Tab-separated table of C-alpha atoms in Angstrom:
chain	number	residue	atom	x	y	z
A	1	MET	CA	0.000	0.000	0.000
A	2	GLY	CA	1.334	3.430	-0.932
A	3	LYS	CA	1.303	6.686	0.958
A	4	TYR	CA	-1.147	9.487	0.304
A	5	TYR	CA	-2.056	13.112	0.887
A	6	LEU	CA	-5.548	14.332	1.741
A	7	ILE	CA	-6.272	17.470	-0.243
A	8	MET	CA	-9.034	20.048	0.108
A	9	ASP	CA	-10.164	23.242	-1.630
A	10	ILE	CA	-12.482	25.374	0.540
A	11	GLY	CA	-14.562	27.695	-1.624
A	12	GLY	CA	-17.443	30.057	-1.071
A	13	THR	CA	-19.740	28.028	-3.320
A	14	LYS	CA	-18.324	24.524	-3.050
A	15	THR	CA	-15.704	22.593	-1.135
A	16	THR	CA	-13.792	19.759	-2.783
A	17	GLY	CA	-11.887	16.850	-1.242
A	18	ALA	CA	-9.512	14.415	-2.945
A	19	LEU	CA	-6.836	11.808	-2.257
A	20	PHE	CA	-3.475	12.303	-3.984
A	21	THR	CA	-0.686	9.779	-4.402
A	22	GLU	CA	2.865	10.574	-3.349
A	23	ASP	CA	3.748	11.490	-6.938
A	24	GLY	CA	0.884	13.957	-7.329
A	25	LYS	CA	-1.923	12.033	-9.004
A	26	PRO	CA	-5.519	12.196	-7.749
A	27	VAL	CA	-6.552	8.624	-6.987
A	28	ASP	CA	-9.056	7.408	-9.611
A	29	ASN	CA	-9.437	11.055	-10.658
A	30	TYR	CA	-12.061	11.164	-7.922
A	31	PHE	CA	-13.078	14.545	-6.513
A	32	HIS	CA	-15.817	14.799	-3.900
A	33	VAL	CA	-17.707	18.088	-3.926
A	34	VAL	CA	-20.015	19.399	-1.204
A	35	LYS	CA	-21.958	22.625	-1.268
A	36	SER	CA	-20.372	25.132	1.105
A	37	GLN	CA	-22.804	25.903	3.919
A	38	THR	CA	-22.123	29.624	3.899
A	39	TYR	CA	-23.774	31.893	6.475
A	40	GLN	CA	-24.653	28.914	8.706
A	41	GLY	CA	-22.224	29.817	11.478
A	42	GLU	CA	-18.547	29.008	11.902
A	43	GLU	CA	-18.926	25.550	13.435
A	44	ALA	CA	-21.571	24.347	10.974
A	45	VAL	CA	-19.420	25.539	8.088
A	46	TYR	CA	-16.344	23.813	9.504
A	47	GLN	CA	-18.134	20.501	10.009
A	48	ASN	CA	-19.504	20.672	6.488
A	49	THR	CA	-16.019	21.455	5.194
A	50	LYS	CA	-14.564	18.530	7.124
A	51	SER	CA	-17.234	16.235	5.664
A	52	ALA	CA	-15.548	16.488	2.261
A	53	LEU	CA	-12.423	14.838	3.688
A	54	ASP	CA	-14.425	12.333	5.731
A	55	HIS	CA	-16.211	11.185	2.593
A	56	VAL	CA	-12.926	10.705	0.723
A	57	ILE	CA	-11.500	8.686	3.610
A	58	GLU	CA	-14.579	6.465	3.686
A	59	HIS	CA	-14.777	6.161	-0.099
A	60	PHE	CA	-11.239	4.826	-0.388
A	61	HIS	CA	-11.215	3.024	2.978
A	62	VAL	CA	-8.114	5.014	3.822
A	63	ASN	CA	-5.927	3.823	6.679
A	64	MET	CA	-4.793	7.070	8.316
A	65	ASP	CA	-1.366	5.503	8.939
A	66	ASP	CA	-0.905	5.795	5.152
A	67	VAL	CA	-1.703	9.530	5.095
A	68	LEU	CA	1.376	11.733	5.158
A	69	GLY	CA	-0.394	15.068	5.540
A	70	ILE	CA	-3.237	17.361	4.537
A	71	GLY	CA	-3.012	20.236	2.072
A	72	VAL	CA	-5.689	22.935	2.076
A	73	GLY	CA	-6.613	25.809	-0.187
A	74	GLY	CA	-8.640	28.420	1.691
A	75	PRO	CA	-10.218	31.833	1.278
A	76	GLY	CA	-8.237	34.907	2.206
A	77	PRO	CA	-7.231	36.919	4.009
A	78	LEU	CA	-5.380	34.312	6.042
A	79	ASP	CA	-2.252	33.842	8.106
A	80	VAL	CA	-0.228	31.118	6.404
A	81	GLU	CA	2.141	30.405	9.277
A	82	LYS	CA	-0.562	30.231	11.948
A	83	GLY	CA	-3.054	28.471	9.680
A	84	VAL	CA	-5.791	30.939	10.543
A	85	ILE	CA	-8.546	32.356	8.331
A	86	ILE	CA	-8.475	35.998	9.392
A	87	HIS	CA	-11.851	37.015	8.022
A	88	SER	CA	-14.305	35.206	5.770
A	89	PRO	CA	-17.805	36.660	6.238
A	90	MET	CA	-19.458	34.004	4.076
A	91	MET	CA	-18.010	31.272	6.293
A	92	GLY	CA	-18.635	33.120	9.528
A	93	TRP	CA	-14.931	32.675	10.209
A	94	LYS	CA	-12.958	35.368	12.002
A	95	ASN	CA	-9.492	34.367	13.195
A	96	PHE	CA	-10.647	30.788	12.737
A	97	PRO	CA	-7.856	28.206	13.330
A	98	VAL	CA	-8.583	25.864	10.427
A	99	VAL	CA	-5.182	24.191	10.486
A	100	ASP	CA	-5.215	23.481	14.236
A	101	ARG	CA	-8.743	22.103	14.030
A	102	LEU	CA	-7.793	19.739	11.194
A	103	LYS	CA	-4.670	18.645	13.073
A	104	GLN	CA	-6.784	17.815	16.125
A	105	ASP	CA	-9.382	15.926	14.096
A	106	TYR	CA	-7.018	13.900	11.906
A	107	GLY	CA	-3.722	13.827	13.786
A	108	LYS	CA	-1.714	14.724	10.681
A	109	PRO	CA	0.468	17.648	9.550
A	110	VAL	CA	-1.620	20.298	7.811
A	111	ARG	CA	-0.601	23.201	5.602
A	112	MET	CA	-2.903	25.864	4.167
A	113	ASP	CA	-2.529	28.739	1.722
A	114	ASN	CA	-4.682	31.129	-0.261
A	115	ASP	CA	-6.426	29.533	-3.234
A	116	GLY	CA	-4.964	32.067	-5.682
A	117	ASN	CA	-1.433	31.343	-4.446
A	118	LEU	CA	-2.022	27.627	-4.867
A	119	GLY	CA	-3.289	28.179	-8.386
A	120	ALA	CA	-0.013	29.902	-9.218
A	121	LEU	CA	1.996	27.163	-7.499
A	122	ALA	CA	0.225	24.410	-9.432
A	123	GLU	CA	0.715	26.152	-12.769
A	124	GLN	CA	4.415	26.663	-12.030
A	125	ARG	CA	5.014	23.122	-10.796
A	126	CYS	CA	3.018	21.072	-13.293
A	127	GLY	CA	0.881	23.339	-15.478
A	128	GLU	CA	1.270	26.011	-18.127
A	129	GLY	CA	4.277	27.540	-16.369
A	130	LYS	CA	6.102	24.295	-15.599
A	131	GLY	CA	9.834	24.805	-15.289
A	132	LEU	CA	9.657	28.616	-15.372
A	133	SER	CA	10.753	30.741	-12.430
A	134	ASN	CA	8.224	33.567	-12.429
A	135	VAL	CA	4.574	32.699	-12.980
A	136	LEU	CA	1.506	34.815	-12.313
A	137	TYR	CA	-1.957	33.287	-12.141
A	138	MET	CA	-5.428	34.749	-12.041
A	139	THR	CA	-8.808	33.089	-11.999
A	140	VAL	CA	-11.542	35.061	-13.758
A	141	SER	CA	-14.793	33.725	-12.372
A	142	THR	CA	-17.096	35.023	-9.631
A	143	GLY	CA	-14.217	37.300	-8.673
A	144	CYS	CA	-10.654	37.804	-9.877
A	145	GLY	CA	-8.310	35.971	-7.512
A	146	GLY	CA	-4.568	35.998	-8.073
A	147	GLY	CA	-1.309	34.423	-7.070
A	148	ALA	CA	2.386	34.836	-7.836
A	149	VAL	CA	5.334	32.461	-7.854
A	150	ILE	CA	8.585	34.450	-7.916
A	151	ASN	CA	11.924	32.675	-8.250
A	152	GLY	CA	10.111	29.382	-7.788
A	153	ASN	CA	8.367	30.288	-4.514
A	154	ILE	CA	4.973	31.697	-3.620
A	155	TYR	CA	5.272	35.422	-3.027
A	156	HIS	CA	3.227	36.225	0.081
A	157	GLY	CA	4.254	39.782	0.870
A	158	ARG	CA	4.552	41.018	4.433
A	159	ASN	CA	0.999	40.157	5.517
A	160	ASP	CA	0.185	37.206	3.245
A	161	SER	CA	-1.842	39.633	1.124
A	162	ALA	CA	0.284	39.937	-2.020
A	163	ALA	CA	-1.032	39.278	-5.532
A	164	GLU	CA	-4.568	40.538	-4.937
A	165	PHE	CA	-4.742	41.246	-8.646
A	166	GLY	CA	-8.501	41.672	-8.639
A	167	HIS	CA	-8.086	44.795	-6.538
A	168	ILE	CA	-5.723	46.864	-8.615
A	169	THR	CA	-7.530	50.056	-9.618
A	170	LEU	CA	-8.718	50.438	-13.197
A	171	ASN	CA	-10.877	53.490	-12.540
A	172	PRO	CA	-10.564	55.559	-9.338
A	173	GLU	CA	-14.147	56.784	-9.792
A	174	GLY	CA	-15.553	53.386	-10.731
A	175	PRO	CA	-18.086	51.150	-8.967
A	176	GLN	CA	-17.771	50.496	-5.244
A	177	CYS	CA	-15.991	47.200	-4.574
A	178	PRO	CA	-16.722	44.982	-1.532
A	179	CYS	CA	-13.055	45.397	-0.592
A	180	GLY	CA	-13.772	49.055	0.220
A	181	SER	CA	-12.067	50.601	-2.789
A	182	ARG	CA	-13.580	51.794	-6.064
A	183	GLY	CA	-13.065	50.764	-9.678
A	184	CYS	CA	-11.175	47.533	-8.948
A	185	PHE	CA	-10.207	45.178	-11.778
A	186	GLU	CA	-12.708	42.697	-10.335
A	187	MET	CA	-15.533	45.205	-10.772
A	188	TYR	CA	-14.947	45.231	-14.530
A	189	ALA	CA	-13.539	41.858	-15.588
A	190	SER	CA	-15.097	39.226	-13.284
A	191	GLY	CA	-18.114	37.075	-14.030
A	192	THR	CA	-20.009	39.015	-11.366
A	193	ALA	CA	-19.181	42.306	-13.092
A	194	MET	CA	-20.250	40.899	-16.447
A	195	LYS	CA	-23.590	39.803	-15.010
A	196	ARG	CA	-24.118	43.226	-13.446
A	197	ARG	CA	-23.536	44.955	-16.803
A	198	MET	CA	-25.897	42.561	-18.564
A	199	ILE	CA	-28.656	43.292	-16.036
A	200	GLU	CA	-28.098	47.015	-16.497
A	201	ASP	CA	-28.356	46.583	-20.278
A	202	ILE	CA	-31.586	44.595	-20.039
A	203	LYS	CA	-33.110	47.347	-17.913
A	204	ALA	CA	-31.835	49.968	-20.376
A	205	GLY	CA	-33.761	48.259	-23.169
A	206	LYS	CA	-30.865	46.815	-25.160
A	207	LYS	CA	-31.640	43.869	-27.415
A	208	SER	CA	-29.790	40.551	-27.639
A	209	ALA	CA	-30.424	36.874	-28.190
A	210	ALA	CA	-28.842	36.419	-24.733
A	211	PHE	CA	-31.731	38.388	-23.247
A	212	GLU	CA	-34.358	36.720	-25.408
A	213	ALA	CA	-33.248	33.369	-23.957
A	214	VAL	CA	-34.417	34.522	-20.512
A	215	GLU	CA	-37.400	36.529	-21.817
A	216	TYR	CA	-35.699	39.751	-20.703
A	217	ASP	CA	-35.930	38.731	-17.045
A	218	PRO	CA	-32.896	40.212	-15.234
A	219	GLU	CA	-33.194	37.607	-12.476
A	220	LYS	CA	-32.545	34.748	-14.904
A	221	ILE	CA	-29.528	36.078	-16.763
A	222	GLU	CA	-26.388	33.897	-16.764
A	223	GLY	CA	-23.107	33.977	-18.633
A	224	LYS	CA	-23.927	30.842	-20.604
A	225	TYR	CA	-26.648	32.718	-22.504
A	226	LEU	CA	-24.126	35.363	-23.523
A	227	THR	CA	-21.746	32.704	-24.844
A	228	GLN	CA	-24.535	30.974	-26.759
A	229	ALA	CA	-25.491	34.282	-28.336
A	230	ALA	CA	-21.874	34.991	-29.300
A	231	GLU	CA	-21.626	31.568	-30.925
A	232	ASN	CA	-24.602	32.544	-33.088
A	233	GLY	CA	-23.038	35.843	-34.111
A	234	ASP	CA	-25.166	38.088	-31.887
A	235	ALA	CA	-23.834	41.641	-32.239
A	236	TYR	CA	-24.455	42.601	-28.611
A	237	ALA	CA	-22.726	39.482	-27.268
A	238	LEU	CA	-19.701	39.892	-29.513
A	239	GLU	CA	-19.300	43.547	-28.525
A	240	PHE	CA	-19.763	42.630	-24.862
A	241	TYR	CA	-16.918	40.128	-25.046
A	242	ARG	CA	-14.776	42.647	-26.884
A	243	GLN	CA	-15.274	44.958	-23.885
A	244	GLU	CA	-14.312	42.094	-21.573
A	245	GLY	CA	-11.103	41.708	-23.536
A	246	TYR	CA	-10.503	45.440	-23.212
A	247	TYR	CA	-10.772	45.362	-19.425
A	248	LEU	CA	-8.662	42.213	-19.102
A	249	GLY	CA	-5.967	43.659	-21.351
A	250	CYS	CA	-5.810	46.910	-19.367
A	251	GLY	CA	-5.454	45.051	-16.085
A	252	LEU	CA	-2.911	42.561	-17.372
A	253	ALA	CA	-0.798	45.373	-18.797
A	254	THR	CA	-0.446	46.850	-15.310
A	255	LEU	CA	0.641	43.472	-13.967
A	256	PHE	CA	3.156	42.883	-16.752
A	257	ASN	CA	4.659	46.332	-16.195
A	258	ALA	CA	4.944	45.577	-12.475
A	259	PHE	CA	6.203	41.958	-12.581
A	260	ASP	CA	7.459	41.126	-16.102
A	261	PRO	CA	6.616	37.414	-15.528
A	262	ASP	CA	7.761	34.514	-17.671
A	263	VAL	CA	4.093	33.669	-18.240
A	264	PHE	CA	0.702	34.783	-17.011
A	265	VAL	CA	-1.831	31.975	-16.697
A	266	LEU	CA	-5.547	32.720	-16.793
A	267	GLY	CA	-8.142	30.318	-15.402
A	268	GLY	CA	-11.764	30.363	-14.290
A	269	GLY	CA	-15.123	29.998	-15.967
A	270	VAL	CA	-14.977	33.245	-17.952
A	271	THR	CA	-11.904	32.021	-19.863
A	272	LYS	CA	-13.998	29.291	-21.492
A	273	ALA	CA	-15.226	32.065	-23.810
A	274	ARG	CA	-11.703	33.284	-24.595
A	275	LYS	CA	-12.060	32.993	-28.363
A	276	TYR	CA	-14.399	35.987	-28.185
A	277	PHE	CA	-12.160	38.250	-26.083
A	278	HIS	CA	-8.562	37.071	-26.579
A	279	GLU	CA	-7.789	39.243	-29.604
A	280	GLU	CA	-8.932	42.472	-27.943
A	281	MET	CA	-7.209	41.494	-24.695
A	282	MET	CA	-3.882	41.032	-26.469
A	283	LYS	CA	-4.351	44.279	-28.396
A	284	GLN	CA	-4.756	46.237	-25.163
A	285	LEU	CA	-2.011	44.331	-23.368
A	286	GLN	CA	0.533	44.818	-26.117
A	287	GLY	CA	-0.382	48.472	-26.524
A	288	ARG	CA	0.011	49.331	-22.844
A	289	THR	CA	3.203	47.553	-21.747
A	290	MET	CA	6.727	48.926	-21.697
A	291	MET	CA	8.158	45.768	-23.253
A	292	GLU	CA	6.745	43.553	-25.974
A	293	VAL	CA	4.502	40.758	-24.712
A	294	PRO	CA	4.346	37.928	-27.263
A	295	GLN	CA	1.288	35.696	-27.429
A	296	GLU	CA	3.019	32.737	-25.795
A	297	ARG	CA	3.425	34.611	-22.506
A	298	ILE	CA	-0.349	34.536	-21.974
A	299	ARG	CA	-1.636	31.026	-21.382
A	300	TYR	CA	-4.883	29.427	-20.255
A	301	SER	CA	-5.115	26.858	-17.486
A	302	VAL	CA	-6.103	23.325	-18.418
A	303	MET	CA	-6.527	22.324	-14.749
A	304	ASN	CA	-9.161	24.985	-14.033
A	305	ASP	CA	-11.550	23.505	-11.413
A	306	TYR	CA	-8.771	21.371	-9.903
A	307	VAL	CA	-5.823	23.774	-10.013
A	308	VAL	CA	-6.115	24.662	-6.297
A	309	LEU	CA	-6.122	20.971	-5.347
A	310	TYR	CA	-2.905	20.361	-7.265
A	311	GLY	CA	-1.394	23.437	-5.627
A	312	ALA	CA	-2.405	22.164	-2.177
A	313	TYR	CA	-0.694	18.850	-2.948
A	314	TYR	CA	2.591	20.572	-3.767
A	315	LEU	CA	2.200	22.808	-0.712
A	316	ILE	CA	1.974	19.983	1.833
A	317	LYS	CA	4.410	17.689	0.028
A	318	GLU	CA	7.168	20.294	-0.179
A	319	TYR	CA	6.493	21.518	3.339
A	320	LEU	CA	7.006	18.019	4.748
A	321	GLU	CA	10.101	17.462	2.622
A	322	GLN	CA	11.558	20.678	4.026
A	323	GLN	CA	10.701	19.659	7.578
A	324	ASN	CA	12.420	16.299	7.130
A	325	LYS	CA	15.711	17.718	5.882
């Protein structure tokens, strides 16, 4: 019998558990997903989170003597060294000691990091940035979460709050962001921002096959209808995605001017529609950077939904290797 790592990705919508082999392969490609019980109180949320690991253990009849450690991707802001979620309103967690709780419950070493950081780590270790020293990663989905691997290591900054790419300012007078600032990248380029603009356009009387699909009901609008409309050549949808490319390109240009990475990897649900925004994104990126940015320095994640899990595997594996030196 081999040795294993228990791996978990704690998200605001869903929490995923998996069992990884020593050499970084998810056993049977099996990922157990539970709906995150947000706003149910800190203990209820923790027990629900823990249930994802419990299910994996039961599913594979895991002998805990064969488990080397547990790797966790969590929401920020967090304290990596203490293993504490500093503040996650959706979870009801404030200074919540996730790592200590998991250690007590499973009796194994546990290591946790921000999900964006783990996305960057996974892409640098085994993904689109494999073998390169400086890799930036951003997921474009509900929000815009980021991570940076610099000289082969996660860059945390002083307070574990580096690489919050979604909160660089695109427009100082722009929409209010939940972070407290205005005009953040996330308020223009994320899936949430796209949905907000679509609702505004429905109410303003604009016409599109995307809106016809939901009978012009703002409550029913989803990104998939926009993509379907774009596939059918809908003028509104194509222009909307061109605007998405514009915002992404402007934001990425700022990040390239600041970091000059080997590659920038984009992931998340919005990138599934990249054929409709990539050209405009590259046009803006290349027109706003100090140095030339060739096409091959922008890449798209192929791990997507599982990138944080792979990052959590490398996190705990390398942590234990370092401890055993």
